[in-house]
CSV table of C-alpha atoms in Angstrom, one decimal:
chain,number,residue,atom,x,y,z
A,1,UNK,CA,8.2,9.7,-1.0
A,2,UNK,CA,5.7,12.5,-1.1
A,3,UNK,CA,3.3,12.5,-4.1
A,4,UNK,CA,4.8,14.4,-7.0
A,5,UNK,CA,3.7,17.8,-8.3
A,6,UNK,CA,4.3,16.7,-11.8
A,7,UNK,CA,2.9,13.4,-12.9
A,8,UNK,CA,5.4,11.2,-14.6
A,9,UNK,CA,3.5,9.9,-17.6
A,10,UNK,CA,4.2,8.3,-20.9
A,11,UNK,CA,2.9,10.0,-24.2
A,12,UNK,CA,-0.8,9.6,-24.7
A,13,UNK,CA,-1.8,7.0,-27.4
A,14,UNK,CA,-2.7,8.3,-30.8
A,15,UNK,CA,-6.2,9.4,-31.5
A,16,UNK,CA,-8.6,6.8,-32.8
A,17,UNK,CA,-9.9,6.9,-36.3
A,18,UNK,CA,-12.8,9.3,-37.0
A,19,UNK,CA,-15.3,6.4,-37.2
A,20,UNK,CA,-14.6,5.5,-33.6
A,21,UNK,CA,-15.8,7.7,-30.8
A,22,UNK,CA,-12.8,9.0,-28.9
A,23,UNK,CA,-12.7,8.3,-25.2
A,24,UNK,CA,-10.9,10.3,-22.6
A,25,UNK,CA,-8.0,8.3,-21.5
A,26,UNK,CA,-5.7,8.9,-18.6
A,27,UNK,CA,-2.0,8.8,-19.4
A,28,UNK,CA,-0.2,5.9,-17.8
A,29,UNK,CA,2.6,6.4,-15.3
A,30,UNK,CA,6.1,5.7,-16.3
A,31,UNK,CA,7.1,2.5,-14.5
A,32,UNK,CA,10.8,3.6,-14.4
A,33,UNK,CA,10.1,6.4,-11.9
A,34,UNK,CA,7.7,4.3,-9.8
A,35,UNK,CA,10.4,1.7,-9.6
A,36,UNK,CA,13.0,4.3,-8.6
A,37,UNK,CA,10.7,5.7,-5.9
A,38,UNK,CA,10.0,2.2,-4.5
A,39,UNK,CA,13.6,1.2,-4.5
A,40,UNK,CA,14.7,4.5,-2.9
A,41,UNK,CA,12.2,4.0,0.0
A,42,UNK,CA,13.5,0.5,0.4
A,43,UNK,CA,17.0,1.9,0.9
A,44,UNK,CA,15.7,4.4,3.4
A,45,UNK,CA,14.1,1.6,5.5
A,46,UNK,CA,17.2,-0.6,5.2
A,47,UNK,CA,19.4,2.2,6.3
A,48,UNK,CA,17.4,2.9,9.4
A,49,UNK,CA,17.2,-0.8,10.2
A,50,UNK,CA,20.9,-1.4,9.7
A,51,UNK,CA,22.0,1.5,12.0
A,52,UNK,CA,22.0,-0.6,15.2
A,53,UNK,CA,23.9,-3.4,13.5
A,54,UNK,CA,26.8,-1.1,12.6
A,55,UNK,CA,28.2,-1.3,16.1
A,56,UNK,CA,30.5,-4.3,15.8
A,57,UNK,CA,29.8,-5.4,12.2
A,58,UNK,CA,32.1,-4.1,9.5
A,59,UNK,CA,29.9,-5.5,6.7
A,60,UNK,CA,26.8,-3.8,8.0
A,61,UNK,CA,28.7,-0.6,8.5
A,62,UNK,CA,30.0,-0.7,4.9
A,63,UNK,CA,26.4,-1.3,3.5
A,64,UNK,CA,25.1,1.5,5.8
A,65,UNK,CA,27.8,4.0,4.7
A,66,UNK,CA,27.2,3.2,1.0
A,67,UNK,CA,23.4,3.7,1.3
A,68,UNK,CA,23.7,6.8,3.3
A,69,UNK,CA,26.1,8.4,0.9
A,70,UNK,CA,23.3,8.7,-1.7
A,71,UNK,CA,19.8,7.5,-0.7
A,72,UNK,CA,18.6,10.8,0.7
A,73,UNK,CA,20.2,12.8,-2.1
A,74,UNK,CA,18.4,10.5,-4.6
A,75,UNK,CA,15.2,11.1,-2.6
A,76,UNK,CA,15.7,14.9,-2.9
A,77,UNK,CA,16.8,14.7,-6.6
A,78,UNK,CA,13.7,12.8,-7.7
A,79,UNK,CA,11.5,15.1,-5.7
A,80,UNK,CA,13.1,18.1,-7.5
A,81,UNK,CA,12.6,16.5,-10.9
A,82,UNK,CA,8.9,16.2,-10.3
A,83,UNK,CA,8.6,19.7,-8.8
A,84,UNK,CA,9.6,21.4,-12.0
A,85,UNK,CA,6.1,22.6,-12.8
A,86,UNK,CA,5.4,24.1,-9.3
A,87,UNK,CA,4.4,27.7,-10.1
A,88,UNK,CA,2.4,29.0,-7.1
A,89,UNK,CA,-0.8,28.4,-9.0
A,90,UNK,CA,-3.8,27.9,-6.6
A,91,UNK,CA,-4.2,24.3,-7.4
A,92,UNK,CA,-0.6,23.5,-6.8
A,93,UNK,CA,-0.5,25.4,-3.5
A,94,UNK,CA,-3.6,23.5,-2.5
A,95,UNK,CA,-1.8,20.2,-3.2
A,96,UNK,CA,1.3,21.4,-1.3
A,97,UNK,CA,-0.9,22.1,1.7
A,98,UNK,CA,-2.8,18.9,1.6
A,99,UNK,CA,0.0,16.6,0.5
A,100,UNK,CA,2.9,18.0,2.6
A,101,UNK,CA,1.8,20.5,5.3
A,102,UNK,CA,-1.2,18.6,6.7
A,103,UNK,CA,0.6,15.2,6.8
A,104,UNK,CA,3.5,16.9,8.5
A,105,UNK,CA,1.3,18.4,11.2
A,106,UNK,CA,-0.6,15.1,11.7
A,107,UNK,CA,2.5,12.8,11.8
A,108,UNK,CA,4.7,15.2,13.8
A,109,UNK,CA,2.0,15.2,16.4
A,110,UNK,CA,1.6,11.5,16.2
A,111,UNK,CA,5.3,10.9,16.6
A,112,UNK,CA,5.4,13.1,19.6
A,113,UNK,CA,2.5,11.3,21.3
A,114,UNK,CA,4.1,8.0,20.3
A,115,UNK,CA,7.3,9.0,22.0
A,116,UNK,CA,5.5,10.1,25.1
A,117,UNK,CA,3.7,6.8,25.4
A,118,UNK,CA,6.6,4.5,24.4
A,119,UNK,CA,9.1,6.2,26.6
A,120,UNK,CA,6.7,7.0,29.4
A,121,UNK,CA,7.6,10.7,29.1
A,122,UNK,CA,4.3,12.7,29.1
A,123,UNK,CA,6.3,16.0,29.3
A,124,UNK,CA,8.1,15.4,26.0
A,125,UNK,CA,7.5,18.7,24.1
A,126,UNK,CA,5.5,19.0,20.9
A,127,UNK,CA,7.1,21.6,18.5
A,128,UNK,CA,6.3,21.9,14.8
A,129,UNK,CA,9.5,23.9,14.4
A,130,UNK,CA,11.6,21.0,15.6
A,131,UNK,CA,10.9,18.0,13.3
A,132,UNK,CA,11.4,14.6,14.9
A,133,UNK,CA,13.2,11.8,13.2
A,134,UNK,CA,12.0,11.3,9.6
A,135,UNK,CA,9.7,14.3,9.6
A,136,UNK,CA,12.5,16.8,8.6
A,137,UNK,CA,12.1,15.8,5.0
A,138,UNK,CA,8.6,17.1,4.8
A,139,UNK,CA,9.7,20.5,6.2
A,140,UNK,CA,12.5,20.5,3.6
A,141,UNK,CA,10.2,19.6,0.8
A,142,UNK,CA,7.8,22.4,1.7
A,143,UNK,CA,10.5,25.0,1.7
A,144,UNK,CA,12.1,23.6,-1.5
A,145,UNK,CA,8.9,23.6,-3.4
A,146,UNK,CA,7.9,27.1,-2.2
A,147,UNK,CA,11.2,28.4,-3.6
A,148,UNK,CA,11.0,26.4,-6.8
A,149,UNK,CA,10.0,29.4,-9.0
A,150,UNK,CA,13.0,31.3,-7.8
A,151,UNK,CA,15.4,28.4,-8.6
A,152,UNK,CA,13.8,28.1,-12.1
A,153,UNK,CA,14.3,31.8,-12.6
A,154,UNK,CA,18.0,31.8,-11.9
A,155,UNK,CA,20.4,31.3,-14.7
A,156,UNK,CA,22.8,29.1,-12.7
A,157,UNK,CA,20.7,27.8,-9.8
A,158,UNK,CA,22.9,24.8,-8.8
A,159,UNK,CA,26.0,26.8,-7.9
A,160,UNK,CA,23.9,29.1,-5.8
A,161,UNK,CA,22.3,26.2,-4.0
A,162,UNK,CA,25.7,24.6,-3.4
A,163,UNK,CA,26.9,27.8,-2.1
A,164,UNK,CA,24.1,27.9,0.5
A,165,UNK,CA,24.9,24.3,1.5
A,166,UNK,CA,28.6,25.3,2.0
A,167,UNK,CA,27.5,28.3,4.1
A,168,UNK,CA,25.4,26.0,6.3
A,169,UNK,CA,28.3,23.6,6.7
A,170,UNK,CA,30.6,26.3,8.0
A,171,UNK,CA,27.9,27.9,10.3
A,172,UNK,CA,27.8,26.2,13.7
A,173,UNK,CA,25.4,28.9,15.0
A,174,UNK,CA,22.9,28.6,12.3
A,175,UNK,CA,20.3,27.1,14.6
A,176,UNK,CA,18.2,24.0,14.5
A,177,UNK,CA,14.7,25.4,13.8
A,178,UNK,CA,12.9,23.6,11.0
A,179,UNK,CA,16.0,21.5,10.5
A,180,UNK,CA,17.5,24.3,8.5
A,181,UNK,CA,20.9,22.6,8.3
A,182,UNK,CA,19.4,19.7,6.5
A,183,UNK,CA,17.2,21.8,4.4
A,184,UNK,CA,20.2,23.7,3.1
A,185,UNK,CA,22.5,20.6,3.1
A,186,UNK,CA,20.3,18.6,0.7
A,187,UNK,CA,19.1,21.6,-1.2
A,188,UNK,CA,21.6,21.2,-4.1
A,189,UNK,CA,20.2,17.8,-4.9
A,190,UNK,CA,16.6,19.1,-5.1
A,191,UNK,CA,17.8,22.0,-7.4
A,192,UNK,CA,19.8,19.5,-9.5
A,193,UNK,CA,16.5,17.6,-10.0
A,194,UNK,CA,14.8,20.8,-11.1
A,195,UNK,CA,17.4,21.2,-13.9
A,196,UNK,CA,17.1,17.6,-15.2
A,197,UNK,CA,15.1,16.6,-18.3
A,198,UNK,CA,13.8,13.3,-19.5
A,199,UNK,CA,16.7,13.0,-22.0
A,200,UNK,CA,19.1,13.0,-19.1
A,201,UNK,CA,17.6,9.8,-17.7
A,202,UNK,CA,17.5,8.3,-21.1
A,203,UNK,CA,21.2,8.8,-21.5
A,204,UNK,CA,21.8,7.4,-18.1
A,205,UNK,CA,20.0,4.2,-18.9
A,206,UNK,CA,22.0,3.3,-22.0
A,207,UNK,CA,23.8,0.0,-21.9
A,208,UNK,CA,27.3,1.6,-22.1
A,209,UNK,CA,26.6,3.9,-19.2
A,210,UNK,CA,25.1,1.2,-17.1
A,211,UNK,CA,28.1,-1.0,-17.6
A,212,UNK,CA,30.5,1.8,-16.9
A,213,UNK,CA,28.7,2.8,-13.6
A,214,UNK,CA,28.4,-0.8,-12.3
A,215,UNK,CA,32.1,-1.1,-11.2
A,216,UNK,CA,31.8,2.5,-9.7
A,217,UNK,CA,29.0,1.4,-7.4
A,218,UNK,CA,30.8,-1.8,-6.5
A,219,UNK,CA,34.0,0.1,-5.9
A,220,UNK,CA,32.2,2.5,-3.5
A,221,UNK,CA,31.1,-0.5,-1.5
A,222,UNK,CA,34.6,-1.8,-1.3
A,223,UNK,CA,35.9,1.6,-0.2
A,224,UNK,CA,33.2,1.8,2.4
A,225,UNK,CA,34.3,-1.6,3.8
A,226,UNK,CA,37.8,-0.3,4.0
A,227,UNK,CA,37.0,2.9,5.9
A,228,UNK,CA,34.2,1.4,8.0
A,229,UNK,CA,36.3,1.1,11.2
A,230,UNK,CA,37.0,4.8,11.4
A,231,UNK,CA,34.7,6.8,9.1
A,232,UNK,CA,31.8,8.6,10.8
A,233,UNK,CA,28.5,8.4,8.9
A,234,UNK,CA,27.5,11.7,10.4
A,235,UNK,CA,29.2,13.4,7.4
A,236,UNK,CA,26.2,12.2,5.4
A,237,UNK,CA,23.5,13.5,7.8
A,238,UNK,CA,23.9,17.2,7.3
A,239,UNK,CA,22.5,17.7,10.8
A,240,UNK,CA,24.9,20.5,11.7
A,241,UNK,CA,28.1,22.2,10.7
A,242,UNK,CA,31.3,20.3,10.0
A,243,UNK,CA,32.6,21.3,13.5
A,244,UNK,CA,30.5,18.5,14.8
A,245,UNK,CA,32.9,16.1,13.0
A,246,UNK,CA,35.8,17.5,14.9
A,247,UNK,CA,37.3,19.5,12.1
A,248,UNK,CA,37.7,23.2,11.3
A,249,UNK,CA,34.6,25.0,10.3
A,250,UNK,CA,36.2,26.0,7.0
A,251,UNK,CA,36.6,22.3,6.1
A,252,UNK,CA,33.0,22.5,4.9
A,253,UNK,CA,34.2,24.6,1.9
A,254,UNK,CA,35.9,21.5,0.6
A,255,UNK,CA,33.9,18.6,2.1
A,256,UNK,CA,30.5,19.9,0.9
A,257,UNK,CA,31.2,19.9,-2.8
A,258,UNK,CA,33.1,16.7,-2.4
A,259,UNK,CA,30.2,14.9,-0.7
A,260,UNK,CA,27.9,16.4,-3.3
A,261,UNK,CA,29.9,14.9,-6.2
A,262,UNK,CA,30.1,11.5,-4.4
A,263,UNK,CA,26.3,11.5,-3.8
A,264,UNK,CA,25.5,12.5,-7.4
A,265,UNK,CA,27.8,9.8,-8.8
A,266,UNK,CA,26.3,7.1,-6.6
A,267,UNK,CA,22.8,8.3,-7.4
A,268,UNK,CA,23.6,8.0,-11.1
A,269,UNK,CA,24.8,4.4,-10.5
A,270,UNK,CA,21.5,3.7,-8.7
A,271,UNK,CA,19.3,5.3,-11.3
A,272,UNK,CA,21.2,3.7,-14.2
A,273,UNK,CA,20.3,0.2,-12.9
A,274,UNK,CA,16.6,0.9,-11.9
A,275,UNK,CA,14.4,-1.4,-14.1
A,276,UNK,CA,12.5,0.5,-16.7
A,277,UNK,CA,9.7,-2.1,-17.2
A,278,UNK,CA,6.6,-2.9,-15.3
A,279,UNK,CA,7.4,-5.2,-12.3
A,280,UNK,CA,5.6,-6.6,-9.3
A,281,UNK,CA,6.6,-3.7,-7.2
A,282,UNK,CA,6.0,-0.9,-9.7
A,283,UNK,CA,2.6,0.0,-8.4
A,284,UNK,CA,4.1,0.4,-4.9
A,285,UNK,CA,6.0,3.5,-6.1
A,286,UNK,CA,2.8,5.5,-5.8
A,287,UNK,CA,2.6,4.7,-2.1
A,288,UNK,CA,6.1,5.6,-0.9
A,289,UNK,CA,4.8,8.6,1.1
A,290,UNK,CA,2.9,6.1,3.3
A,291,UNK,CA,5.9,3.9,3.8
A,292,UNK,CA,8.1,6.9,4.6
A,293,UNK,CA,5.7,8.3,7.2
A,294,UNK,CA,4.9,5.0,8.8
A,295,UNK,CA,8.1,3.0,9.0
A,296,UNK,CA,9.6,5.4,11.6
A,297,UNK,CA,7.1,4.0,14.2
A,298,UNK,CA,8.4,0.5,13.6
A,299,UNK,CA,12.0,1.5,13.6
A,300,UNK,CA,11.7,3.5,16.8
A,301,UNK,CA,9.6,0.8,18.5
A,302,UNK,CA,12.3,-1.7,17.8
A,303,UNK,CA,14.9,0.6,19.4
A,304,UNK,CA,12.7,1.5,22.4
A,305,UNK,CA,12.0,-2.2,23.1
A,306,UNK,CA,15.7,-3.2,22.7
A,307,UNK,CA,14.9,-5.8,20.0
A,308,UNK,CA,18.5,-5.4,18.7
A,309,UNK,CA,19.8,-6.7,22.1
A,310,UNK,CA,19.2,-10.2,20.7
A,311,UNK,CA,22.8,-11.4,19.9
A,312,UNK,CA,21.7,-13.5,17.0
A,313,UNK,CA,20.7,-10.4,15.1
A,314,UNK,CA,24.3,-9.4,15.0
A,315,UNK,CA,25.4,-12.5,13.1
A,316,UNK,CA,25.6,-12.6,9.3
A,317,UNK,CA,22.3,-14.6,9.2
A,318,UNK,CA,20.7,-12.1,11.6
A,319,UNK,CA,21.7,-9.2,9.5
A,320,UNK,CA,20.2,-10.8,6.5
A,321,UNK,CA,17.0,-11.4,8.5
A,322,UNK,CA,16.9,-7.7,9.6
A,323,UNK,CA,17.3,-6.7,5.9
A,324,UNK,CA,14.5,-9.0,4.8
A,325,UNK,CA,12.2,-7.7,7.5
A,326,UNK,CA,13.0,-4.1,6.5
A,327,UNK,CA,12.3,-4.8,2.8
A,328,UNK,CA,9.1,-6.7,3.6
A,329,UNK,CA,7.9,-4.1,6.1
A,330,UNK,CA,8.3,-1.1,3.9
A,331,UNK,CA,6.7,-3.0,1.0
A,332,UNK,CA,3.7,-3.7,3.1
A,333,UNK,CA,3.4,-0.1,4.2
A,334,UNK,CA,3.3,1.0,0.5
A,335,UNK,CA,0.4,-1.4,-0.5
A,336,UNK,CA,-3.1,-0.4,-1.6
A,337,UNK,CA,-4.9,-1.4,1.7
A,338,UNK,CA,-2.6,0.8,3.8
A,339,UNK,CA,-3.1,3.7,1.4
A,340,UNK,CA,-6.9,3.2,1.4
A,341,UNK,CA,-6.9,3.2,5.2
A,342,UNK,CA,-4.8,6.3,5.7
A,343,UNK,CA,-5.6,8.4,2.6
A,344,UNK,CA,-7.6,10.8,4.7
A,345,UNK,CA,-4.5,12.0,6.6
A,346,UNK,CA,-1.8,11.4,4.0
A,347,UNK,CA,-3.6,12.5,0.8
A,348,UNK,CA,-6.7,14.4,2.0
A,349,UNK,CA,-8.8,16.2,-0.5
A,350,UNK,CA,-10.1,18.8,2.0
A,351,UNK,CA,-12.5,20.3,-0.5
A,352,UNK,CA,-14.3,21.9,2.4
A,353,UNK,CA,-11.3,24.1,3.2
A,354,UNK,CA,-10.9,25.7,-0.2
A,355,UNK,CA,-13.1,27.8,-2.4
A,356,UNK,CA,-14.8,26.1,-5.3
A,357,UNK,CA,-14.5,27.3,-8.9
A,358,UNK,CA,-11.8,29.0,-10.7
A,359,UNK,CA,-12.2,32.5,-9.3
A,360,UNK,CA,-12.9,34.1,-5.9
A,361,UNK,CA,-16.3,35.5,-5.2
A,362,UNK,CA,-17.0,38.7,-7.1
A,363,UNK,CA,-16.9,42.0,-5.2
A,364,UNK,CA,-19.3,44.9,-5.7
A,365,UNK,CA,-17.8,47.4,-8.1
A,366,UNK,CA,-16.7,50.7,-6.4
A,367,UNK,CA,-18.1,54.0,-7.6
A,368,UNK,CA,-16.6,55.2,-10.9
A,369,UNK,CA,-13.6,57.6,-10.5
A,370,UNK,CA,-13.2,56.8,-6.8
A,371,UNK,CA,-9.7,57.5,-5.6
A,372,UNK,CA,-7.5,54.5,-4.7
A,373,UNK,CA,-9.7,51.9,-6.4
A,374,UNK,CA,-8.3,48.5,-5.9
A,375,UNK,CA,-7.4,46.4,-9.0
A,376,UNK,CA,-9.8,43.5,-9.6
A,377,UNK,CA,-8.8,40.3,-8.1
A,378,UNK,CA,-7.1,38.0,-10.6
A,379,UNK,CA,-8.9,34.8,-11.6
A,380,UNK,CA,-7.7,31.6,-10.0
A,381,UNK,CA,-6.1,28.9,-12.2
A,382,UNK,CA,-7.8,25.6,-12.5
A,383,UNK,CA,-6.9,23.2,-9.7
A,384,UNK,CA,-4.4,20.5,-10.7
């Protein structure tokens, strides 16, 4: 998951007595949200790894449908929650450029070159307006964050966002540039995240709520197993209008809010059971951006080389092995050595590209009383 605009931190410790010299201390990260981010990226990797197993395996299809019903909505919701402070300040715009835009350009290019090489297709086009595979989420995140001040300004942002998602669902001619269907389809979850506050998560993690939501999640898995033979997972992709599912375009008016409610309910089930204490994988939550950007190469390489043609992988034991490899692989990609090796392209500082200091260079004052004098340039906010 892309690095958050708002750092999720715990309250700073109380100040030391006067006799002790105070030291600057950085607030610690909240392990709950790092755990949530890591477990979400694990579900993303498992979902991609399970997709080839769904052809002929009812159990794998049930697991796939359950995960796809909420894992990207959860991804968007958490991203929205940590984008609440995005206010177009220079420092935040800089972080948006270096943490979202630059990685998108680098990895969209890398995925295109990878496809050309792996598929022996040197003519495969490179287009920054047509995100390939997992790259659509960075485009969506860029658009969502740029519009964050607008959503925070609205009195009822969620109904507006849901209305846009419904409009996209009934618009077969909307077009595919910048994955606009997905941008709008998952927008309500990002906006919902913007409206959440810490107390909402505290209520969600109470013992009573957790016990109530556990059978809901289990029931969703049972229902998914029941509908697995005929239900199309394409309903959860939001790649295009509902006409692609063979129904009337106006069906999107009903299915969009229904799928939204289902995804929110399952996301609540997931977040309610995320551990809140420090665990062995907690630190990996800070590296989910790396896992997200890199795991697509492994998934696509396995498909290009027909690794799933091995019949044993389509047995129950083989499906468990694929799951274990997906979990282990995404965990490895989130580790500190991988982050250290690729920080220059995933989290570049790029100080050379931005002006230093809090204000732009001063301009010479115009003659007094000159007509049409421009207003002085506003000072730049400190970089965050």
